[in-house]
Every structure is written in structure tokens, then in C-alpha cells.
Amino acid sequence: MPTSNAIVGIDLADVKQMVVVCDHDSKVLARRTFRCKAWDLGPALDWAAGHAARQGFTGVTLACEPTGHRWRILGQLATDRGMSFVCVQPTMSAWARKSEDLTFDKTDDKDAVLIARMTAQLRCYLPEPADETWGRLRHLGNRRDELLEIHGASVHRLRDLLECVWPAALATASYPFRSSTWVAALAVITGRDGGDLDRTRRLGAARFERMVRAEVTRRGRTRPCLRIVRNLFTALSDPAGVHTHRAGAFERITWVLGDWDRARAQQVDVEAQMVAVLDELELTALVTTIPGLSPVGAAAILAHTGDLRRFTSARAVVKHAGLAPRERMSGTFTGKARLSGAGRPELRTAAWRAVWGCLQTNKVYAARYRHLTTREKNRLKATQAQTVIAAAILRQLHAVVVHRQAWDPAIASGHARTQEPLVAA
């Protein structure tokens, strides 16, 4: 940060913005409260720049916490005025606030000064630059996460409802919610007869099978699993369940199935758009050189990292995801290492999802997983080893994108041997 710049710390809120102008010794040169929206902070920045100029500074460096969406607005206003812009991690601010006087005091004025002080101490970072293509990928990734949450929530709701009113249906398939036949048959039962199992049973097995077959075809499949169809028809006679709640529960199941179908259809569309953005960035061919990493999986990761070239190292990406282990050693005490827990949980989830495909088709990661879970000394549990693989995927993805070179299994295996991680939880 140039020493010729004054530091402007801003505590952002909805309609009350606290602005302080400080020198590099955290001396407050000016302070003022602006009651306006974030988009109306332009005059506040001009006011701060004027005070800095009168104190002999040639420019200003704006600093704030990256909470909500307002910091992006402030970054845009700073760019329009040619001002430097940095962010301070809210976690760092919280720790620094407690260390000020060992209290939990929190005021807008104190927070603005604290943000400026941490910026002067270089305890800040350059935020992700605004870019239309990367920004679109981030929003698509967030939308995909929302749809996946709907998917998971729908499955849990269906299971809960059926366990209450018709538990026999859940035993008709090994993995009912993964079976297109089972879902289609449930849609037939709830859609035609509103959950009146006696009326559905009077259709007869042959007619019920024809209706399920038609529903399976409508959902884009070619043929149903007749074993599941017969099992479900037999389960129609099972008396288990709370009969008085069946009418209401099956009505609700119809709505949940509709939400689930819409979410899955939208997910396919969103994922296609994510891959299209990856093609636009000319990264699809590069990231898919990592065996087991699909274009959608890579796009989901990059949606939460942004342009990987902004990270100084691959380890910085791992720390950004919160997958970097923290060691616990002091004197003669040695405890189990744990993950830092700080970082982007959505990025951790995206990396975790990528692990499953890589363990199936990537020989390097599969061999490393077997080694970590079978070695005699410091053997890891399955979830611990999967966490190690997730961190390795992020490191290799950084190398591929930054150097614009295809994934090399020889380099990856060598890197794995030299980067043996701590035990991760």
C-alpha cells in the first residue's frame, strides 16, 4: 500500500455508513456519519479524498469488511474514482476488537477505526476484481447450490412423510430416491388418486404397470424396473402408517414432487450454462485433463474461487476453502490436527463433491486414498482421506489454470509424496 495514501475505513450498514480518514499511525484525521445507501457513498468518498489532500496525502486507500453485497458497491465506486480498495476479514476484525480492551464492545465508530488500523498493518487483502464472466459463473454456482439444497430437502421431506403414512413404500427399492421408476410410480399414486391406496390397488397390477411405464417415458427414461413396480403395487396393501394423515400427507407429497422435478430441470439448465461459461473462459479442456473431474464439478469449484490466478499459491486456495489443517502441539502435548474451519464452506462442499468422481477414475488419487487409509503409521479414516484428496484437487486445479498446462499424473504423484498433510478431520 502506498505510504502517500491516507486510509479511509468504512463500516458499512444499510442506511448508516461510518467513514473515518486515518494516517498510517491510525490517527483519525476526520470522521463523519453518512446516512445513505451504499450506492450513494460517492460524495462520502469525495469528502474523504478532500480531507486526505488537505493533510498532504496524494490519494486514499479504501477499506471495509466484505460482508453482504455492499462491499462490491463500494469497490465499484472506488474503481470509478481511481482509488485503491482492500478488504479486511470480519474474523480478523472480531479478534482485533476483543484485543483492544478485552471487551466485546462494538460500535460503528470503533469498527471503522479498527478497519483502518488493520489496513495500515497490512492485515488486509485485495478482493476479487470485478469481471463480468467470472461474476456470472459465481452467480450460476450459487444458483446451483440453491437447487441442490432443494433436491436434498425434497428427499428428506418425502422420506419423513412416507415413514409416517406409508412406510412400506420405502422398502420397495434399495435406493428409492435414486430410482426413476420408484419416483415415477409415486407420482402416479399421488397424482391420479391423491394417495387413495385402495383406489390405486383396484386398478390392477397390469394397468398400474402401464401407467408407471408411461410416466417413466414422460420423464425421459426408456423403461421401468418391473421389480420395483411390482413391489410398490404389493405395498399398496400394507396397513402400516397413520391412516388419518394419509390424505394431507399425500397432497403434500405431490407438491414436494413438483418442487423436486422443477429443481432438477433447472439444475440441468444451470449446469449447461456453467459449462458454457467455462468454455468462454477457455478452461474446459484444461480442467478436464484431471481424470474424474467433470466440467460441471470444475465449474462449481471455480464459481467459488473466482480466477485462480489471483491466488499467490495453491496453498492459498486450500486455505481459502478452509481445508488447510491446523496442528496442535505445545511442549510435550500433541493433539489431533483439525481443519482450520475458516474459509468458504460452499467451496469446501464443491471440492468434496469432486472427490467421488476422482476416486473412481483417477489412479493417482485412488492410490493415495488407499495409502492414507491402509498405512500402518498415522492411518486416516475414510472422511479424513477424502478431505486430503479434496485439498489435492484444489492444488492441482490451481496449477492447471495458472500455468495453462494439462494435468500431469507424474507431477501430481510426486507432489502428493512431498506434500504429506497433517491428519485432517
Coordinates of C-alpha atoms in Angstrom, one line a residue:
M1 CA 0.0 0.0 0.0
P2 CA 1.5 3.4 -0.9
T3 CA 2.5 5.5 2.1
S4 CA 1.4 8.6 0.2
N5 CA -2.2 7.4 0.6
A6 CA -4.4 8.1 3.5
I7 CA -6.5 5.2 4.8
V8 CA -10.3 5.5 4.7
G9 CA -12.0 2.9 6.9
I10 CA -15.7 2.5 6.3
D11 CA -18.1 0.5 8.4
L12 CA -20.9 -0.4 6.0
A13 CA -24.6 -0.8 7.0
D14 CA -28.0 -0.4 5.4
V15 CA -28.6 3.4 5.8
K16 CA -25.8 4.4 8.2
Q17 CA -22.3 4.5 6.9
M18 CA -19.4 5.4 9.3
V19 CA -16.4 6.9 7.4
V20 CA -13.0 7.8 9.1
V21 CA -9.9 9.2 7.4
C22 CA -6.7 8.0 9.1
D23 CA -2.9 8.2 8.6
H24 CA -0.6 5.2 8.8
D25 CA -0.3 5.6 12.6
S26 CA -4.1 5.2 12.9
K27 CA -4.5 8.8 13.9
V28 CA -8.0 9.9 12.9
L29 CA -7.8 12.9 10.7
A30 CA -11.6 13.2 10.0
R31 CA -14.7 11.3 10.7
R32 CA -18.3 11.6 9.6
T33 CA -21.5 9.6 9.6
F34 CA -23.4 9.4 6.3
R35 CA -27.0 8.4 6.4
C36 CA -27.4 7.0 2.9
K37 CA -27.5 3.7 0.9
A38 CA -24.2 2.2 -0.2
W39 CA -24.8 3.4 -3.8
D40 CA -25.0 6.9 -2.6
L41 CA -21.5 6.9 -1.0
G42 CA -19.9 8.7 -3.9
P43 CA -20.0 12.1 -2.1
A44 CA -18.6 10.5 1.1
L45 CA -15.6 9.2 -0.9
D46 CA -15.1 12.6 -2.4
W47 CA -15.3 14.1 1.1
A48 CA -12.6 11.7 2.4
A49 CA -10.3 12.4 -0.6
G50 CA -10.6 16.1 0.0
H51 CA -9.6 15.8 3.7
A52 CA -6.7 13.5 2.7
A53 CA -5.5 16.0 0.2
R54 CA -5.6 18.9 2.8
Q55 CA -3.4 16.7 5.1
G56 CA -0.8 16.3 2.3
F57 CA -1.7 12.9 1.0
T58 CA -1.8 12.3 -2.7
G59 CA -4.6 9.7 -2.6
V60 CA -6.6 7.4 -0.4
T61 CA -7.0 3.6 0.1
L62 CA -10.5 2.5 0.9
A63 CA -11.0 -0.4 3.3
C64 CA -14.1 -2.2 4.6
E65 CA -15.3 -5.7 5.6
P66 CA -16.6 -7.9 2.8
T67 CA -20.0 -8.5 4.3
G68 CA -23.2 -8.8 2.3
H69 CA -23.2 -7.1 -1.1
R70 CA -22.3 -3.5 -0.1
W71 CA -18.6 -4.0 -0.3
R72 CA -19.0 -4.8 -4.1
I73 CA -20.8 -1.5 -4.5
L74 CA -18.0 0.3 -2.6
G75 CA -15.4 -1.4 -4.8
Q76 CA -17.3 -0.1 -7.9
L77 CA -17.4 3.4 -6.6
A78 CA -13.6 3.2 -5.8
T79 CA -12.8 2.0 -9.2
D80 CA -14.8 4.8 -10.8
R81 CA -12.6 7.3 -8.9
G82 CA -9.3 5.5 -9.3
M83 CA -9.0 4.8 -5.6
S84 CA -7.3 1.7 -4.1
F85 CA -9.6 -0.7 -2.5
V86 CA -8.9 -3.5 0.0
C87 CA -10.9 -5.7 2.4
V88 CA -10.4 -6.8 6.0
Q89 CA -11.7 -10.2 7.1
P90 CA -14.6 -9.9 9.6
T91 CA -13.0 -12.7 11.6
M92 CA -9.8 -10.7 11.9
S93 CA -11.8 -7.6 12.9
A94 CA -13.6 -9.6 15.6
W95 CA -10.3 -10.8 17.1
A96 CA -8.8 -7.4 16.9
R97 CA -11.9 -5.8 18.6
K98 CA -11.5 -8.1 21.6
S99 CA -7.8 -7.5 21.8
E100 CA -8.4 -3.7 22.0
D101 CA -9.6 -3.7 25.6
L102 CA -10.5 -7.3 26.3
T103 CA -14.2 -6.5 25.9
F104 CA -16.9 -7.3 23.4
D105 CA -17.7 -3.6 22.8
K106 CA -18.9 -2.9 19.2
T107 CA -19.7 0.5 17.8
D108 CA -19.7 1.8 14.2
D109 CA -17.1 4.4 15.1
K110 CA -14.8 2.0 16.7
D111 CA -15.2 -0.6 13.9
A112 CA -14.3 2.0 11.2
V113 CA -11.1 3.0 13.0
L114 CA -10.2 -0.7 13.6
I115 CA -10.6 -1.4 9.9
A116 CA -8.3 1.5 9.0
R117 CA -5.8 0.3 11.6
M118 CA -5.7 -3.2 10.4
T119 CA -5.2 -1.9 6.8
A120 CA -2.2 0.2 8.0
Q121 CA -0.8 -3.0 9.5
L122 CA -1.3 -4.7 6.1
R123 CA -3.7 -7.2 7.7
C124 CA -6.0 -6.9 4.6
Y125 CA -6.2 -8.3 1.1
L126 CA -7.1 -7.3 -2.4
P127 CA -10.6 -8.5 -3.2
E128 CA -11.6 -10.4 -6.3
P129 CA -11.6 -7.9 -9.2
A130 CA -15.0 -7.3 -10.8
D131 CA -15.3 -9.3 -14.0
E132 CA -18.5 -9.9 -16.0
T133 CA -17.7 -13.5 -17.0
W134 CA -16.4 -14.7 -13.6
G135 CA -19.2 -12.8 -11.9
R136 CA -21.8 -14.7 -14.0
L137 CA -20.1 -18.0 -13.1
R138 CA -20.3 -17.2 -9.4
H139 CA -24.0 -16.4 -9.6
L140 CA -24.6 -19.6 -11.6
G141 CA -22.7 -21.6 -9.0
N142 CA -24.8 -20.1 -6.2
R143 CA -28.0 -20.9 -8.0
R144 CA -26.8 -24.5 -8.5
D145 CA -26.2 -24.7 -4.8
E146 CA -29.7 -23.5 -4.1
L147 CA -31.2 -26.1 -6.4
L148 CA -29.1 -28.8 -4.8
E149 CA -30.4 -27.8 -1.4
I150 CA -34.0 -28.1 -2.7
H151 CA -33.1 -31.5 -4.0
G152 CA -31.8 -32.7 -0.7
A153 CA -34.6 -31.1 1.3
S154 CA -37.2 -32.7 -1.0
V155 CA -35.7 -36.1 -0.4
H156 CA -35.8 -35.7 3.4
R157 CA -39.3 -34.4 3.3
L158 CA -40.5 -37.3 1.2
R159 CA -38.8 -39.8 3.5
D160 CA -40.3 -38.2 6.6
L161 CA -43.8 -38.1 5.1
L162 CA -43.8 -41.7 3.8
E163 CA -42.3 -43.0 7.1
C164 CA -45.4 -41.5 8.8
V165 CA -48.2 -42.5 6.5
W166 CA -46.9 -45.3 4.2
P167 CA -43.5 -46.8 5.4
A168 CA -43.9 -49.9 3.2
A169 CA -43.1 -47.8 0.1
L170 CA -39.6 -47.1 1.3
A171 CA -38.7 -50.8 1.4
T172 CA -39.7 -51.5 -2.2
A173 CA -36.3 -50.4 -3.6
S174 CA -32.8 -50.4 -2.3
Y175 CA -32.3 -46.7 -3.0
P176 CA -35.8 -45.4 -3.7
F177 CA -34.9 -41.8 -4.2
R178 CA -32.3 -42.7 -6.8
S179 CA -34.7 -44.8 -8.8
S180 CA -36.6 -43.1 -11.6
T181 CA -39.1 -46.0 -11.6
W182 CA -39.9 -45.5 -7.9
V183 CA -40.3 -41.8 -8.3
A184 CA -42.5 -42.2 -11.3
A185 CA -44.7 -44.7 -9.6
L186 CA -45.0 -42.5 -6.5
A187 CA -46.1 -39.6 -8.9
V188 CA -48.7 -41.9 -10.4
I189 CA -50.1 -42.9 -7.0
T190 CA -50.3 -39.3 -5.7
G191 CA -51.3 -37.7 -9.0
R192 CA -54.1 -40.0 -10.1
D193 CA -55.8 -41.0 -6.8
G194 CA -54.5 -38.4 -4.4
G195 CA -52.9 -41.1 -2.2
D196 CA -56.0 -43.2 -2.0
L197 CA -54.2 -46.5 -2.0
D198 CA -57.3 -48.6 -2.1
R199 CA -58.4 -46.9 -5.3
T200 CA -55.0 -47.3 -6.8
R201 CA -55.0 -51.0 -5.9
R202 CA -58.3 -51.5 -7.7
L203 CA -56.6 -50.6 -11.0
G204 CA -54.9 -54.0 -11.0
A205 CA -51.2 -54.7 -11.5
A206 CA -51.3 -54.7 -15.3
R207 CA -52.9 -51.3 -15.6
F208 CA -50.8 -49.8 -12.8
E209 CA -47.7 -51.0 -14.7
R210 CA -48.8 -49.4 -17.9
M211 CA -49.4 -46.1 -16.1
V212 CA -45.9 -46.2 -14.5
R213 CA -44.3 -47.1 -17.8
A214 CA -46.0 -44.0 -19.4
E215 CA -44.8 -41.8 -16.5
V216 CA -41.3 -43.1 -16.8
T217 CA -41.3 -42.4 -20.6
R218 CA -42.6 -38.9 -19.9
R219 CA -39.7 -38.3 -17.5
G220 CA -37.1 -39.1 -20.2
R221 CA -36.4 -42.8 -19.4
T222 CA -36.9 -45.7 -21.7
R223 CA -38.2 -48.5 -19.5
P224 CA -39.1 -49.0 -15.8
C225 CA -37.8 -51.6 -13.4
L226 CA -40.6 -54.0 -13.2
R227 CA -39.4 -55.5 -9.9
I228 CA -39.9 -52.1 -8.2
V229 CA -43.3 -51.6 -9.8
R230 CA -44.5 -54.9 -8.5
N231 CA -43.1 -54.3 -5.1
L232 CA -44.9 -50.9 -4.9
F233 CA -48.2 -52.4 -6.1
T234 CA -47.8 -55.1 -3.3
A235 CA -47.1 -52.4 -0.8
L236 CA -50.4 -50.7 -1.5
S237 CA -52.0 -53.4 0.7
D238 CA -49.7 -52.8 3.7
P239 CA -51.7 -51.3 6.6
A240 CA -48.7 -49.7 8.4
G241 CA -48.9 -45.9 8.8
V242 CA -51.0 -43.2 10.2
H243 CA -54.2 -43.5 8.1
T244 CA -55.8 -40.3 9.3
H245 CA -52.9 -38.3 8.0
R246 CA -52.7 -40.0 4.6
A247 CA -54.9 -37.6 2.6
G248 CA -53.0 -34.5 3.8
A249 CA -49.6 -36.1 3.6
F250 CA -50.0 -37.4 0.1
E251 CA -51.3 -34.0 -1.0
R252 CA -48.1 -32.5 0.4
I253 CA -46.0 -35.3 -1.3
T254 CA -47.5 -34.1 -4.6
W255 CA -46.2 -30.6 -4.0
V256 CA -42.8 -31.8 -2.9
L257 CA -42.5 -34.0 -6.0
G258 CA -43.4 -30.9 -8.1
D259 CA -40.7 -28.8 -6.4
W260 CA -38.2 -31.6 -6.8
D261 CA -38.9 -32.0 -10.6
R262 CA -38.6 -28.3 -11.2
A263 CA -35.4 -28.1 -9.3
R264 CA -33.8 -31.0 -11.2
A265 CA -34.9 -29.5 -14.5
Q266 CA -33.5 -26.1 -13.6
Q267 CA -30.3 -27.7 -12.3
V268 CA -29.7 -29.3 -15.8
D269 CA -30.1 -25.9 -17.4
V270 CA -27.9 -24.1 -14.9
E271 CA -25.1 -26.7 -15.2
A272 CA -25.2 -26.3 -19.0
Q273 CA -24.8 -22.6 -18.6
M274 CA -21.9 -23.1 -16.2
V275 CA -20.1 -25.3 -18.7
A276 CA -20.8 -22.7 -21.4
V277 CA -19.1 -20.0 -19.3
L278 CA -16.2 -22.4 -18.7
D279 CA -15.9 -22.7 -22.5
E280 CA -15.9 -19.0 -22.8
L281 CA -13.0 -18.8 -20.3
E282 CA -11.2 -21.4 -22.4
L283 CA -10.7 -23.6 -19.4
T284 CA -12.9 -26.7 -20.1
A285 CA -10.2 -28.6 -22.0
L286 CA -7.6 -27.8 -19.3
V287 CA -9.5 -28.6 -16.1
T288 CA -10.9 -31.9 -17.6
T289 CA -7.4 -33.2 -18.1
I290 CA -7.7 -34.1 -14.4
P291 CA -9.3 -37.6 -14.6
G292 CA -12.5 -37.8 -12.7
L293 CA -13.1 -34.0 -12.6
S294 CA -16.1 -33.2 -14.8
P295 CA -16.7 -29.8 -16.4
V296 CA -19.6 -29.2 -14.0
G297 CA -17.5 -30.2 -11.0
A298 CA -14.7 -27.9 -12.1
A299 CA -17.1 -25.0 -12.8
A300 CA -18.7 -25.5 -9.4
I301 CA -15.3 -25.1 -7.7
L302 CA -14.2 -22.1 -9.9
A303 CA -17.5 -20.4 -9.2
H304 CA -16.5 -20.1 -5.5
T305 CA -12.8 -19.3 -6.1
G306 CA -13.0 -16.9 -8.9
D307 CA -10.0 -16.5 -11.2
L308 CA -7.4 -18.7 -9.6
R309 CA -4.6 -16.5 -10.9
R310 CA -5.3 -14.1 -8.1
F311 CA -4.0 -16.5 -5.5
T312 CA -0.3 -16.4 -4.8
S313 CA 0.0 -20.1 -4.3
A314 CA -2.0 -23.4 -4.4
R315 CA -1.9 -23.5 -0.6
A316 CA -3.7 -20.1 -0.5
V317 CA -6.6 -21.7 -2.4
V318 CA -6.7 -24.6 0.1
K319 CA -6.8 -22.0 3.0
H320 CA -9.5 -20.1 1.2
A321 CA -11.6 -23.2 1.2
G322 CA -10.8 -23.9 4.9
L323 CA -9.2 -27.3 4.1
A324 CA -5.8 -26.4 5.5
P325 CA -5.2 -28.4 8.7
R326 CA -4.1 -26.8 11.9
E327 CA -1.5 -28.5 14.1
R328 CA -1.9 -28.9 17.8
M329 CA 1.5 -29.1 19.5
S330 CA 2.7 -27.3 22.6
G331 CA 5.5 -28.5 24.8
T332 CA 5.1 -32.3 25.3
F333 CA 1.4 -32.1 24.3
T334 CA 0.4 -33.4 20.8
G335 CA -3.2 -33.4 19.8
K336 CA -5.1 -34.3 16.7
A337 CA -4.9 -31.8 13.9
R338 CA -8.2 -30.3 12.8
L339 CA -9.3 -28.3 9.8
S340 CA -9.0 -24.5 10.2
G341 CA -12.8 -24.2 9.7
A342 CA -12.3 -20.7 8.3
G343 CA -12.9 -20.1 4.6
R344 CA -15.8 -20.6 2.2
P345 CA -18.0 -23.6 3.1
E346 CA -19.5 -23.6 -0.4
L347 CA -16.0 -24.1 -1.9
R348 CA -15.3 -27.0 0.6
T349 CA -18.6 -28.6 -0.4
A350 CA -17.8 -28.3 -4.2
A351 CA -14.3 -29.8 -3.6
W352 CA -15.9 -32.6 -1.6
R353 CA -18.3 -33.5 -4.3
A354 CA -15.5 -33.6 -6.8
V355 CA -13.7 -36.2 -4.7
W356 CA -16.2 -39.0 -5.5
G357 CA -15.6 -38.9 -9.3
C358 CA -11.8 -38.6 -8.9
L359 CA -11.6 -41.6 -6.6
Q360 CA -13.4 -43.7 -9.2
T361 CA -11.3 -42.8 -12.3
N362 CA -8.2 -41.0 -11.1
K363 CA -5.4 -43.6 -10.5
V364 CA -3.2 -41.1 -8.6
Y365 CA -5.9 -40.0 -6.2
A366 CA -7.2 -43.6 -5.8
A367 CA -3.7 -44.9 -4.9
R368 CA -3.2 -42.0 -2.5
Y369 CA -6.5 -42.7 -0.8
R370 CA -5.7 -46.4 -0.4
H371 CA -2.3 -45.5 1.1
L372 CA -3.7 -43.0 3.5
T373 CA -6.4 -45.4 4.8
T374 CA -4.2 -48.5 5.0
R375 CA -0.7 -47.4 6.1
E376 CA 0.5 -48.7 9.4
K377 CA 1.5 -45.3 10.9
N378 CA -0.9 -42.4 11.2
R379 CA -3.7 -44.2 9.3
L380 CA -6.5 -41.9 8.3
K381 CA -10.2 -42.5 8.4
A382 CA -12.2 -42.5 5.2
T383 CA -13.5 -39.0 5.6
Q384 CA -10.1 -37.7 6.6
A385 CA -8.5 -39.2 3.5
Q386 CA -11.3 -37.7 1.4
T387 CA -10.6 -34.3 2.8
V388 CA -6.9 -34.7 1.8
I389 CA -8.0 -35.6 -1.7
A390 CA -10.3 -32.6 -1.9
A391 CA -7.3 -30.3 -0.9
A392 CA -5.2 -32.0 -3.6
I393 CA -7.8 -31.4 -6.2
L394 CA -7.8 -27.7 -5.4
R395 CA -4.0 -27.6 -5.6
Q396 CA -3.9 -29.4 -8.9
L397 CA -6.7 -27.2 -10.3
H398 CA -4.7 -24.1 -9.4
A399 CA -1.6 -25.5 -11.1
V400 CA -3.6 -26.3 -14.3
V401 CA -5.4 -23.0 -14.5
V402 CA -2.5 -20.7 -13.6
H403 CA 0.2 -22.4 -15.8
R404 CA -2.2 -23.2 -18.6
Q405 CA -0.8 -26.7 -18.8
A406 CA -2.6 -30.1 -18.9
W407 CA -2.6 -32.2 -15.7
D408 CA 0.5 -34.4 -15.5
P409 CA 0.0 -37.5 -13.3
A410 CA 3.7 -37.9 -12.7
I411 CA 4.0 -34.4 -11.3
A412 CA 0.8 -34.9 -9.3
S413 CA 2.0 -38.1 -7.7
G414 CA 5.3 -36.5 -6.9
H415 CA 3.6 -33.5 -5.4
A416 CA 1.4 -35.8 -3.3
R417 CA 4.5 -37.5 -1.8
T418 CA 6.2 -34.2 -0.9
Q419 CA 3.1 -32.6 0.4
E420 CA 2.1 -35.1 3.1
P421 CA -0.6 -33.4 5.1
L422 CA -1.4 -33.4 8.8
V423 CA -4.2 -35.6 10.0
A424 CA -7.4 -33.8 8.9
A425 CA -10.8 -34.2 10.4

